[in-house]
Amino acid sequence: MDRNHLKRQVDFMKRSFLDQGYLDEQFIQLEELQDDDNPNFVEEIVTLFFNDSARLLQNIEQALVSGPIDFPSLDNYMHQFKGSSSSIGAKRVKNECTRFKEYCTAGNAEGCLRTFVQVKQEHAILKTKLETYFQLAKQAGPSGTSGGQIR
Amino acid sequence: MLKSQTGMEDGFLSSVGAEDSKMLEPPTKITALVVDDDTINQMIHHRLLDNLGIRNQVVRNGKEAIDVHCSGKNFDLILMDMEMPVMNGIEATRKLRAMGIQSMIAGVSTNTRERENFMEAGLDDYQEKPLTTSKLVSILHKVHKDG
């Protein structure tokens, strides 16, 4: 009984992420790759994403605050970050990355700085939401084992 | 869902179109090489291929792709990312073709500006990232037809 309720909650949460544009179809594609042999595939990928992206975001921040801005280099970092975001279905994050890249191409430092704040914000919001989601999914799932945590 | 044209590829294609595509036994044992510097994409592409029952190996850049072929290995399908350090996908594709490698090479990228150059380097197909099961299946459909 309780588990069914939890499962419904998990599904509802996922639906709301999709409806509100936090995630897109790509996330669903990743979930479809999960099976009994790979029960934590999505969480593993997402954990990897947040670990990798923390580094990338730091590099971008450094590039933005230290000295004259190297727009091509910034664009390169952001291209990587956008790519990873896209791979896990992080729709809002990806969209902010696109905006950032546009300012980069235009050589607009102020635009880059402003948009970067948005990028970090969306990134942090998504991280919190997905942490909650995976915690709930574990409680609802067939095996209630604790896998890797998003740090 | 995929329907085979001639009915000959039925076993593979229909099982690929089936709900549980994990228990796949393709009539030919297709092998693949994933060439990508991004760990997330490596994991996803590896899993996508595994899920379709395709044995695959992962390397991190174009040079490693060349090296693995020089070691005598061959693959039916190569999923080639474009932007990679050391040697990018365009250069790697050119080199592989120059080496006489006739495997199906599918470019997988987000850089639409370089698409033509990439194709001209010797690709058989090109797909936008992120790769999905259905994009992969459309690539594999070509492998099977030519193979």
XYZ file of C-alpha atoms in Angstrom, chain A residues 26 29-30 32-38 41 44-45 48-50 52 75-76 79-80 83-84 86-88 101, chain B residues 19 22-23 37-41 43-45 47-51 83 109-111 113 129-134:
54
model
C 15.997 12.679 -22.740
C 15.091 7.882 -22.483
C 17.713 7.334 -19.784
C 14.217 3.358 -20.198
C 17.806 2.141 -20.193
C 17.463 1.074 -16.584
C 16.802 -2.572 -15.891
C 17.481 -5.213 -13.259
C 21.123 -5.409 -14.277
C 21.469 -1.627 -14.231
C 21.770 3.825 -14.175
C 24.746 7.175 -11.657
C 24.635 9.337 -14.756
C 28.382 12.000 -12.662
C 26.834 15.038 -14.277
C 26.676 17.041 -11.068
C 31.568 17.010 -13.578
C 32.232 29.372 -25.148
C 34.166 26.132 -25.229
C 29.575 24.105 -24.966
C 30.769 21.140 -22.917
C 26.265 19.088 -24.026
C 26.230 17.236 -20.725
C 21.427 18.001 -22.817
C 22.528 14.397 -22.355
C 20.708 14.057 -19.047
C 26.638 31.167 -25.486
C 9.489 -3.611 -25.452
C 17.628 -6.492 -23.604
C 17.262 -10.142 -24.497
C 35.802 12.280 -24.605
C 32.820 12.997 -22.386
C 32.296 10.443 -19.604
C 28.543 10.959 -19.504
C 28.164 10.344 -23.200
C 28.238 5.822 -20.293
C 25.041 6.578 -22.156
C 26.248 5.291 -25.524
C 24.466 1.475 -22.166
C 22.398 2.154 -25.279
C 24.498 -0.372 -27.188
C 24.486 -2.902 -24.330
C 20.747 -2.612 -24.148
C 35.021 17.512 -30.678
C 27.671 15.592 -32.407
C 26.079 18.863 -31.470
C 28.221 21.022 -33.736
C 28.463 24.074 -38.337
C 23.343 14.379 -29.668
C 21.944 13.215 -27.398
C 21.742 9.733 -28.853
C 18.592 7.817 -28.158
C 17.615 4.218 -28.734
C 15.594 5.146 -31.807
